[in-house]
Coordinates of C-alpha atoms and ligand atoms in Angstrom, one line a residue:
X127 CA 0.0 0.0 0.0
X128 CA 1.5 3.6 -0.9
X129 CA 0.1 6.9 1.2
X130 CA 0.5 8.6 -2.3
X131 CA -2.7 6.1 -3.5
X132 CA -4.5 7.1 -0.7
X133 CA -4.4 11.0 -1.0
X134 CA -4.9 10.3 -5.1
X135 CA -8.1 8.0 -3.9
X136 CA -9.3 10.7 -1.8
X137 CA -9.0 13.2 -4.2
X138 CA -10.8 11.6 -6.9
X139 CA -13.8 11.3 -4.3
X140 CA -13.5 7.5 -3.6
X141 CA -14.0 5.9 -0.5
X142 CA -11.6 4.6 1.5
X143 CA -11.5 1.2 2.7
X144 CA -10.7 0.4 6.3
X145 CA -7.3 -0.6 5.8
X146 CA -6.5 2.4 4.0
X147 CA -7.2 4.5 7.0
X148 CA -5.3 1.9 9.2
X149 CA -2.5 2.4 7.1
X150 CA -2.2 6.1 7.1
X151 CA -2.8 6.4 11.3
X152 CA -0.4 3.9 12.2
X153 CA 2.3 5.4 9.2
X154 CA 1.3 8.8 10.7
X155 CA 1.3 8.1 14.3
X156 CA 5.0 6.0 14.2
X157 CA 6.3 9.0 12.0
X158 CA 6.7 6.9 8.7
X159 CA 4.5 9.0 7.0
X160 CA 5.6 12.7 6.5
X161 CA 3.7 15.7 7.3
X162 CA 3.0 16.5 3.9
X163 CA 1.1 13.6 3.0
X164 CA -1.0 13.7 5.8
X165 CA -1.7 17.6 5.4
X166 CA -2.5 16.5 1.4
X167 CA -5.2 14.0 3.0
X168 CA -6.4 15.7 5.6
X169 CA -7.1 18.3 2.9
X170 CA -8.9 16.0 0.3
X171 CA -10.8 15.0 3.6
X172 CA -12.2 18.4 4.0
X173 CA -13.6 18.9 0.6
X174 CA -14.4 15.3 -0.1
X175 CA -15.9 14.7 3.1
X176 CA -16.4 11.1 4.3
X177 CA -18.9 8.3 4.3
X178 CA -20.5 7.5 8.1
X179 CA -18.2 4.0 8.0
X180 CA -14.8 6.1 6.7
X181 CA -16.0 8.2 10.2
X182 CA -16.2 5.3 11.9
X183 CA -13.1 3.3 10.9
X184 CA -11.2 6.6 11.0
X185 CA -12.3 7.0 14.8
X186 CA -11.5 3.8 15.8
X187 CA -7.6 3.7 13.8
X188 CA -7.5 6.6 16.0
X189 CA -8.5 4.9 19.3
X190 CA -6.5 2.1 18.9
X191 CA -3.2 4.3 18.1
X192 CA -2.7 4.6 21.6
X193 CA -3.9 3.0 25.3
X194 CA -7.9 2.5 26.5
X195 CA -8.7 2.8 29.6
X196 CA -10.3 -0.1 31.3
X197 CA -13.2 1.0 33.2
X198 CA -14.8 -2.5 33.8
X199 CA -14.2 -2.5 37.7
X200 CA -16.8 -0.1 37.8
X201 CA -19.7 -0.8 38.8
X202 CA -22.8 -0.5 36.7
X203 CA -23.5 2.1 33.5
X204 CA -20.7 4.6 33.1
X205 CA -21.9 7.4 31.6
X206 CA -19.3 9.9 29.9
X207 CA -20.4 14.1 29.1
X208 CA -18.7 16.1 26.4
X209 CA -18.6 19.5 25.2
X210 CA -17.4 20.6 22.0
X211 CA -16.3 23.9 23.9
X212 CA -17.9 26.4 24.8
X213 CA -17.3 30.2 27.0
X214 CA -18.6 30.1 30.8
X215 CA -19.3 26.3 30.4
X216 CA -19.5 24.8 34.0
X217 CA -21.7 22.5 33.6
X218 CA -19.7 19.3 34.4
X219 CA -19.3 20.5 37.9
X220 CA -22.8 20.6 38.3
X221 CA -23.7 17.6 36.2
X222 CA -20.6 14.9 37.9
X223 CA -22.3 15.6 41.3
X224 CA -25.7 15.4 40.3
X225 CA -25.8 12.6 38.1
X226 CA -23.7 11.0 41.0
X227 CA -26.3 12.0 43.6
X228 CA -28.9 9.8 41.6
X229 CA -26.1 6.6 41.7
X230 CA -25.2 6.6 38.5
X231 CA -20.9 6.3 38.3
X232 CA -19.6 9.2 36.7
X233 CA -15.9 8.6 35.7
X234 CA -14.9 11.8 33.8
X235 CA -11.3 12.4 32.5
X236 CA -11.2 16.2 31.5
X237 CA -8.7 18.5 30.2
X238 CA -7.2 22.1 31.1
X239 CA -8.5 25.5 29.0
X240 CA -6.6 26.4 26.2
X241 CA -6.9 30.3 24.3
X242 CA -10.7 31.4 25.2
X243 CA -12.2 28.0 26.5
X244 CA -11.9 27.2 29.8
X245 CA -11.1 23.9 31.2
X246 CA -13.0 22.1 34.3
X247 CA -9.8 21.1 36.1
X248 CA -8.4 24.5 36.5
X249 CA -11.8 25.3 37.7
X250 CA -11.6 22.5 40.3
X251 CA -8.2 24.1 41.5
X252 CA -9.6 26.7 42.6
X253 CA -10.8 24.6 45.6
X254 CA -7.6 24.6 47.4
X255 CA -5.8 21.2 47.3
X256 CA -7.8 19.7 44.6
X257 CA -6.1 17.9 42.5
X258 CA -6.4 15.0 39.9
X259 CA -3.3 12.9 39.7
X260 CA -4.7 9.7 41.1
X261 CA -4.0 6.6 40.3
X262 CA -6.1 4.1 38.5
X263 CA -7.0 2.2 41.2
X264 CA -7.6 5.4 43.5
X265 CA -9.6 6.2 40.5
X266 CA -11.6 3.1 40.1
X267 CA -12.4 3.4 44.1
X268 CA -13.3 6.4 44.4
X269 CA -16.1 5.9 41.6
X270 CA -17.1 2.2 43.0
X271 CA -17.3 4.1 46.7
X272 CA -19.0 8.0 45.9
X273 CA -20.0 7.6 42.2
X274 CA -17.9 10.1 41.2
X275 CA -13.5 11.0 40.2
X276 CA -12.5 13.1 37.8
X277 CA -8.5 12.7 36.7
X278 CA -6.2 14.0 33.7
X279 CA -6.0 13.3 30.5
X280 CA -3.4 10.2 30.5
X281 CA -0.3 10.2 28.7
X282 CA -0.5 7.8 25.7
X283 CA -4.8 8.6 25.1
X284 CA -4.9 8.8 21.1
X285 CA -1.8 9.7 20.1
X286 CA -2.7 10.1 16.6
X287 CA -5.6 12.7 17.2
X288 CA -2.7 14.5 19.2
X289 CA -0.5 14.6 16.2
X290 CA -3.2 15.3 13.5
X291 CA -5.1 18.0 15.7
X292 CA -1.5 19.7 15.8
X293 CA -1.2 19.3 11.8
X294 CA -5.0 20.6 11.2
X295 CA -4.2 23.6 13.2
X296 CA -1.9 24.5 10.9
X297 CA -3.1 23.6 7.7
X298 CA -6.5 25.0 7.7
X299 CA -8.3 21.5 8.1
X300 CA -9.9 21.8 11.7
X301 CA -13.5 22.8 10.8
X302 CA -14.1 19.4 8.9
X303 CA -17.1 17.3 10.0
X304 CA -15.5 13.9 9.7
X305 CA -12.1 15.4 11.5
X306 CA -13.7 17.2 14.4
X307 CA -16.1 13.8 14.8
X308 CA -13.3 11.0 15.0
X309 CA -10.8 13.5 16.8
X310 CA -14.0 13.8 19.7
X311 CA -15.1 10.4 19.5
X312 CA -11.7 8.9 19.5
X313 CA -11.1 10.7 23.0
X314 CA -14.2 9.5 24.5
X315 CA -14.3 5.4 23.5
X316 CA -10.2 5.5 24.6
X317 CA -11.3 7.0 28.0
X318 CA -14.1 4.0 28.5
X319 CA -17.4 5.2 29.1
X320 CA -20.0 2.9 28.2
X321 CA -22.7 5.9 27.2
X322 CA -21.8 9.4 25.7
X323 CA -23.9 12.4 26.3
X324 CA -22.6 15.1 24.0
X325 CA -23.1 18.6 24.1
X326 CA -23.0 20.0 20.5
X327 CA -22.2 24.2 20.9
X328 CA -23.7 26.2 17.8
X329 CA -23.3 29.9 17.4
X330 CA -20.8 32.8 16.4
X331 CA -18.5 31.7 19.8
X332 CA -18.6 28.0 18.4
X333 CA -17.0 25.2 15.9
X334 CA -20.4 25.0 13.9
X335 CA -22.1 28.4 13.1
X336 CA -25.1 27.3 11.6
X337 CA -28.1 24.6 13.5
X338 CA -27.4 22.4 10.1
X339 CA -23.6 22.1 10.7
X340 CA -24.2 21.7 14.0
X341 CA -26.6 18.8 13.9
X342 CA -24.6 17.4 11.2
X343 CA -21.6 16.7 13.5
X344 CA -23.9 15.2 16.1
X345 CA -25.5 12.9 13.7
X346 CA -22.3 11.7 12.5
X347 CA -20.9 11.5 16.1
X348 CA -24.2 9.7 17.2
X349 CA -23.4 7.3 14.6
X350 CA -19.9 6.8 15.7
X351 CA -20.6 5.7 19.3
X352 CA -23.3 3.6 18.8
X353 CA -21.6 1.6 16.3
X354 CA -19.4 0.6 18.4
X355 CA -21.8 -0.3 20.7
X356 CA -21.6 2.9 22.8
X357 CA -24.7 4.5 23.5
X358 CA -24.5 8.1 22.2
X359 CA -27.0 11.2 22.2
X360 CA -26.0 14.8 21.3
X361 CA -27.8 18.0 22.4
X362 CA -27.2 21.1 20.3
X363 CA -27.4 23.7 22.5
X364 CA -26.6 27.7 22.0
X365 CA -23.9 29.6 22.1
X366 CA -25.1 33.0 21.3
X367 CA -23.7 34.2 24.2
X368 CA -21.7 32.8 27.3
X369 CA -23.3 29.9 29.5
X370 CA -24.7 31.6 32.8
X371 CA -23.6 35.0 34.2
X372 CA -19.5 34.1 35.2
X373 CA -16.3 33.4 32.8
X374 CA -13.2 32.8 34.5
X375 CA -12.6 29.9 37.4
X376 CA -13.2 30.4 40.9
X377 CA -16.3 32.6 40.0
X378 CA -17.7 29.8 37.9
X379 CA -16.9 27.6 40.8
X380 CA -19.6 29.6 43.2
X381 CA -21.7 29.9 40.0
X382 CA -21.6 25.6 39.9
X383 CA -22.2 26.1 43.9
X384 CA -25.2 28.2 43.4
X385 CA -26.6 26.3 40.9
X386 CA -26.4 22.5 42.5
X387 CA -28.1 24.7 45.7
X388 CA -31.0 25.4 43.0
X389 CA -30.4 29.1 43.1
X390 CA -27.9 29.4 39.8
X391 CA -28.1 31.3 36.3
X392 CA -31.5 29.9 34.2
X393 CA -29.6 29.0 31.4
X394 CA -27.0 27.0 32.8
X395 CA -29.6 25.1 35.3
X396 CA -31.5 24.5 31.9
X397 CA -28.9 22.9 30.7
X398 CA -27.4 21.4 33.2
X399 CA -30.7 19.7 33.8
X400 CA -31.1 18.0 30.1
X401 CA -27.7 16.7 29.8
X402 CA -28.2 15.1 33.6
X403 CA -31.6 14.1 32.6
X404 CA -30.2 12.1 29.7
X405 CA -27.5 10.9 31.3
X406 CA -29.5 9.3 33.9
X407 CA -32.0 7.7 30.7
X408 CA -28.7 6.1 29.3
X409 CA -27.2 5.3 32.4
X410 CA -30.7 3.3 33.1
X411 CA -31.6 5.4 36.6
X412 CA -34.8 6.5 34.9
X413 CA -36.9 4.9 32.6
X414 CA -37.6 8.9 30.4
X415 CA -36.4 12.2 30.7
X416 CA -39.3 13.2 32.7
X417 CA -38.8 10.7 35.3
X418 CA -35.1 11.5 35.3
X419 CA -36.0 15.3 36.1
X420 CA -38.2 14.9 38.4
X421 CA -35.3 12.7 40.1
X422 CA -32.7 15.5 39.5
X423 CA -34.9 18.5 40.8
X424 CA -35.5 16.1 44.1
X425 CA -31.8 16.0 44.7
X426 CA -31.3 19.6 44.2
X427 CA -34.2 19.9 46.6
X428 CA -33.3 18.3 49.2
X429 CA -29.5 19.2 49.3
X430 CA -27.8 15.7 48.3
X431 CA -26.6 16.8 45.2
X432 CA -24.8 19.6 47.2
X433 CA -23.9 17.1 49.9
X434 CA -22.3 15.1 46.7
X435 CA -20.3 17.9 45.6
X436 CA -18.5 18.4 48.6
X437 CA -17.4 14.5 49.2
X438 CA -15.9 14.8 45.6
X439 CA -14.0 17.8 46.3
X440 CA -12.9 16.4 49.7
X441 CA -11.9 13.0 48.3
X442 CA -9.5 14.7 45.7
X443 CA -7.7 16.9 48.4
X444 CA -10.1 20.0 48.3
X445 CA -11.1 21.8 50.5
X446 CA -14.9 21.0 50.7
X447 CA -16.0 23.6 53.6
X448 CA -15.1 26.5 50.6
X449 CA -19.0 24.9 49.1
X450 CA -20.6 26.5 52.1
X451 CA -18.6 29.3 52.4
X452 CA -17.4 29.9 48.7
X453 CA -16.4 33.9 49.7
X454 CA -13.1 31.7 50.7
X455 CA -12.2 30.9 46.9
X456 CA -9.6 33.2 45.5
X457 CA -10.2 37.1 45.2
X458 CA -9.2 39.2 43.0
X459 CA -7.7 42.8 44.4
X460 CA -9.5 44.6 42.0
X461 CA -12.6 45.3 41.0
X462 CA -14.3 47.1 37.5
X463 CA -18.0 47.8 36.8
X464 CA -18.2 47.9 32.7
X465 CA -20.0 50.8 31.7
X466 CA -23.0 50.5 28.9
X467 CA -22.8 53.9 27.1
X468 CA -26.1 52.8 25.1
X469 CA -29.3 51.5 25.5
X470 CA -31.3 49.1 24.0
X471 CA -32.1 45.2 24.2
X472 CA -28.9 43.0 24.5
X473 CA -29.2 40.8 21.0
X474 CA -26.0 38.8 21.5
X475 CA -22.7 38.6 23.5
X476 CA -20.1 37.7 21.8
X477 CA -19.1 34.5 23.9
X478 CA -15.8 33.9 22.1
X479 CA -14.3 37.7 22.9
X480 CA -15.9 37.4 26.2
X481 CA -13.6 34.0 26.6
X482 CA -10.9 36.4 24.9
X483 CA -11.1 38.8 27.8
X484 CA -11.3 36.5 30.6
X485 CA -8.1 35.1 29.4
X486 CA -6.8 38.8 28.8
X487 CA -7.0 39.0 32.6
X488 CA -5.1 35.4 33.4
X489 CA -8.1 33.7 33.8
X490 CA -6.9 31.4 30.4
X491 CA -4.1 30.6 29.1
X492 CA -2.4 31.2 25.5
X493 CA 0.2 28.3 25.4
X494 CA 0.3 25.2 27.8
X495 CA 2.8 26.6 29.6
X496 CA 1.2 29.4 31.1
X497 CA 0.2 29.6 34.5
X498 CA -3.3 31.0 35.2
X499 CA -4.7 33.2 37.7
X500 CA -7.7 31.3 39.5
X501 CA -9.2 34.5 40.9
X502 CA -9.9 36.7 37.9
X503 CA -12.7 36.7 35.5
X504 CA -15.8 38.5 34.1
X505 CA -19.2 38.2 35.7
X506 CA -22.2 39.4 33.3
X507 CA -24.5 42.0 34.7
X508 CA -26.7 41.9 31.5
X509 CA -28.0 38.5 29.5
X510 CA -29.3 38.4 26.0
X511 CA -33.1 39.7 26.4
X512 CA -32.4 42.0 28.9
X513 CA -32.9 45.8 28.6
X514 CA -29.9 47.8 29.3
X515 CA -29.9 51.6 30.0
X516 CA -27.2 54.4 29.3
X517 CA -24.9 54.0 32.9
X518 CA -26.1 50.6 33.3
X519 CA -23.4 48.2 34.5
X520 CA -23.1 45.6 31.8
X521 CA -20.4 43.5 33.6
X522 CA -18.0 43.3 36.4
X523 CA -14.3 42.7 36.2
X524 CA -11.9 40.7 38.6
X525 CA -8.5 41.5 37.6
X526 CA -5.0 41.4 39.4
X527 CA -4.2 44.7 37.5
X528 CA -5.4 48.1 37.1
X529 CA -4.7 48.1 33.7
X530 CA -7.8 46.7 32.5
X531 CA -8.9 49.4 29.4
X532 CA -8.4 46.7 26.6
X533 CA -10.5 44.0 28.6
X534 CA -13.3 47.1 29.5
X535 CA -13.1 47.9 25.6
X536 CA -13.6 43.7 24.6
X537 CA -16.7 43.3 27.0
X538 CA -18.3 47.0 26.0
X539 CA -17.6 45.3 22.3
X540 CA -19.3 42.2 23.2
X541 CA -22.6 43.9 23.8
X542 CA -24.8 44.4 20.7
X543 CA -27.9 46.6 21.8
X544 CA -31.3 46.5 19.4
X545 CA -34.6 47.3 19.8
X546 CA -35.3 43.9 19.3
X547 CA -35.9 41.5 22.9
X548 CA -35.0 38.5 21.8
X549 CA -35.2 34.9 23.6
X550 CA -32.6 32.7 23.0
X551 CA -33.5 29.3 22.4
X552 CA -30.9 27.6 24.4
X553 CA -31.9 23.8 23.7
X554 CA -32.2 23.5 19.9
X555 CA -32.4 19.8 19.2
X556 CA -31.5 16.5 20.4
X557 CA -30.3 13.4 18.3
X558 CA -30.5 9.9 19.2
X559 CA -29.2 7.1 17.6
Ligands
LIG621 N1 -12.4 19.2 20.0 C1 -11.6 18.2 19.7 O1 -11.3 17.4 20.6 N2 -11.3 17.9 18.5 C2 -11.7 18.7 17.4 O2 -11.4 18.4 16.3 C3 -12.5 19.8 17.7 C4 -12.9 20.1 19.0
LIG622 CA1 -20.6 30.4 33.5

């Protein structure tokens, strides 16, 4: 077999078999294949597209480039949430505790935020001590004992997506259905869930601007994961502006707090709520989604979901008294109140430059090496739908810094005022297998 037939094959539109694909991810992942020919595929790829069982063998050459994690000494369904990224997106702190509250074993491996998109372990660290280097067997015990762990992403998990993400960066091949769906999916069946809730993002601040690309990728995803005998359901849900009122870490930590107490940001309970709701379905707690919410409100209710928050953080070296008294978590010195010098009905927020100035204030990071700054962040006075007057306060500001004009210019820039009050339809669609 030669990579050069492959690309040509690909080019010409035809589809490629299964050991094809093998070929090219285990040349490309051992280094036998040069960059260029995988850039030259990956490129006939994005025009060409590929059939639903190219997706699928591509996703699982991908899976079994590297290590699986064995998740069988857990006990009963394990259900598995992803995101395709979004800005203020806490909602796995909320979910891993809730869905945990109701008994299902929630074994999440997650990741750190990169460039505007947070990530829910540098949230978790702002609960002093928390941490998620545990073994697997610490791991495995913890789920089997409180239902719920969350650890880093281990070393040798899909090293091909690794490599290829890196090359699609560069070579203007991210945004590709088939690419983003095996890169996601890969991740998810190495890491050993038996279900797969997955949160599709659609909107100006995410991968897919439009509802069709959107439910495209989920359908193809869908496809993925139940093929291989996972059990996979995508909601596409909007991001038209951020999730809930706080970007940054510790204040989306009191924001996750607020919202397991039953007393948190509409949008993000919403959501929260439907991707819990589901998992409990799939992870066979509930027999429908209306059963499974009237399960999730009852633990909200009646504080165990709370309760369950604080033996997670505690079993993981946090320190769980900061949930009662989260005006403990780090402060920022300084505070802003951004300005509206308009008025009108907020239309949209601009989640991604939101995300942008959040980071602008330490609260992200722009390479992996950066250190971030737990405390800082943006907190949203004003929501889409909301009518905002001249000398409002759109926004407050945490920052470490008094120089803070570019991040009071990005939020002011963020706002688009109309005349128009718009709802946003947060919950779009949902797609089962
Ligand atoms: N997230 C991923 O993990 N991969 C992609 O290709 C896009 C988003
Ligand atoms: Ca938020």
């Amino acid at each position: 077999m030669r990579m050069v037939d492959i690309i040509a094959n690909k080019r010409d539109n035809k589809e490629l078999t299964k050991e094809e694909i093998e070929f090219f991810i285990n040349g490309y992942t051992n280094g036998e294949i040069p960059d260029y020919q995988a850039s030259a595929l990956l490129m006939a790829i994005f025009f060409n597209d590929m059939t639903p069982e190219e997706s699928a063998d591509l996703t699982m050459a991908m899976v079994n480039s590297g290590d699986q994690i064995d998740l069988s000494a857990i006990d009963g369904i394990k259900v598995d949430k992803h995101s395709t990224g979004g800005v203020g997106d806490t909602t796995t702190l909320v979910l891993a505790p809730l869905v945990a509250a109701l008994d299902v074993p929630v074994a999440k491996m997650s990741g750190r935020g990169l460039g505007h998109t947070g990530g829910t372990i540098d949230k978790l660290e702002a609960l002093k001590g928390f941490h998620v280097e545990l073994t697997q067997d610490d791991f495995v015990n913890l789920v089997n004992k409180d239902k719920v762990a969350v650890i880093g992403q281990s070393g040798n998990l899909t090293p091909a997506d690794k490599l290829i993400y890196a090359l699609r960066d560069v070579t203007g091949t991210v945004n590709s259905i088939p690419l983003i769906a095996s890169s996601i999916m890969s991740k998810k069946i190495a890491a050993g869930a038996d279900a797969i809730v997955l949160d599709v993002k659609v909107g100006d601040g995410a991968f897919m601007k439009t509802e069709e690309d959107a439910v495209a990728l989920a359908e193809t995803m869908v496809r993925i994961g139940n093929n291989v005998g996972r059990r996979t359901m995508a909601i596409i849900s909007s991001m038209e502006e951020p999730l809930g009122y706080a970007v940054g870490n510790a204040n989306e930590v009191k924001e996750a707090i607020d919202t397991l107490k039953g007393e948190g940001p509409a949008d993000l309970t919403e959501l929260s709520l439907t991707l819990a709701a589901q998992m409990a379905v799939v992870g066979g707690k509930a027999k429908d989604l209306e059963e499974a919410r009237a399960m999730l409100e009852a633990v909200i209710k009646d504080g165990s979901a709370l309760e369950k928050f604080k033996v997670f953080v505690n079993n993981q070296g946090g320190d769980g008294s900061l949930v009662d008294h989260p005006e403990n978590l780090p402060q920022a010195e300084y505070h802003y109140d951004v300005i509206s010098e308009e008025e009108g009905y907020v239309e949209v927020i601009d989640a991604e430059n939101i995300g942008v100035a959040a980071s602008i204030l330490g609260a992200g990071r722009q390479t992996k090496e950066d250190e971030i700054d737990l405390a800082v962040g943006v907190v949203l006075e004003k929501k889409v739908g909301d009518y905002v007057n001249k000398g409002d306060v759109l926004a407050k500001i945490a920052a470490n810094t008094e120089e803070v004009d570019s991040v009071v210019e990005k939020v002011i820039a963020s706002y688009h005022l109309g005349n128009e009050q718009k709802q946003t339809k947060l919950i779009k669609r949902i797609i089962t297998a």
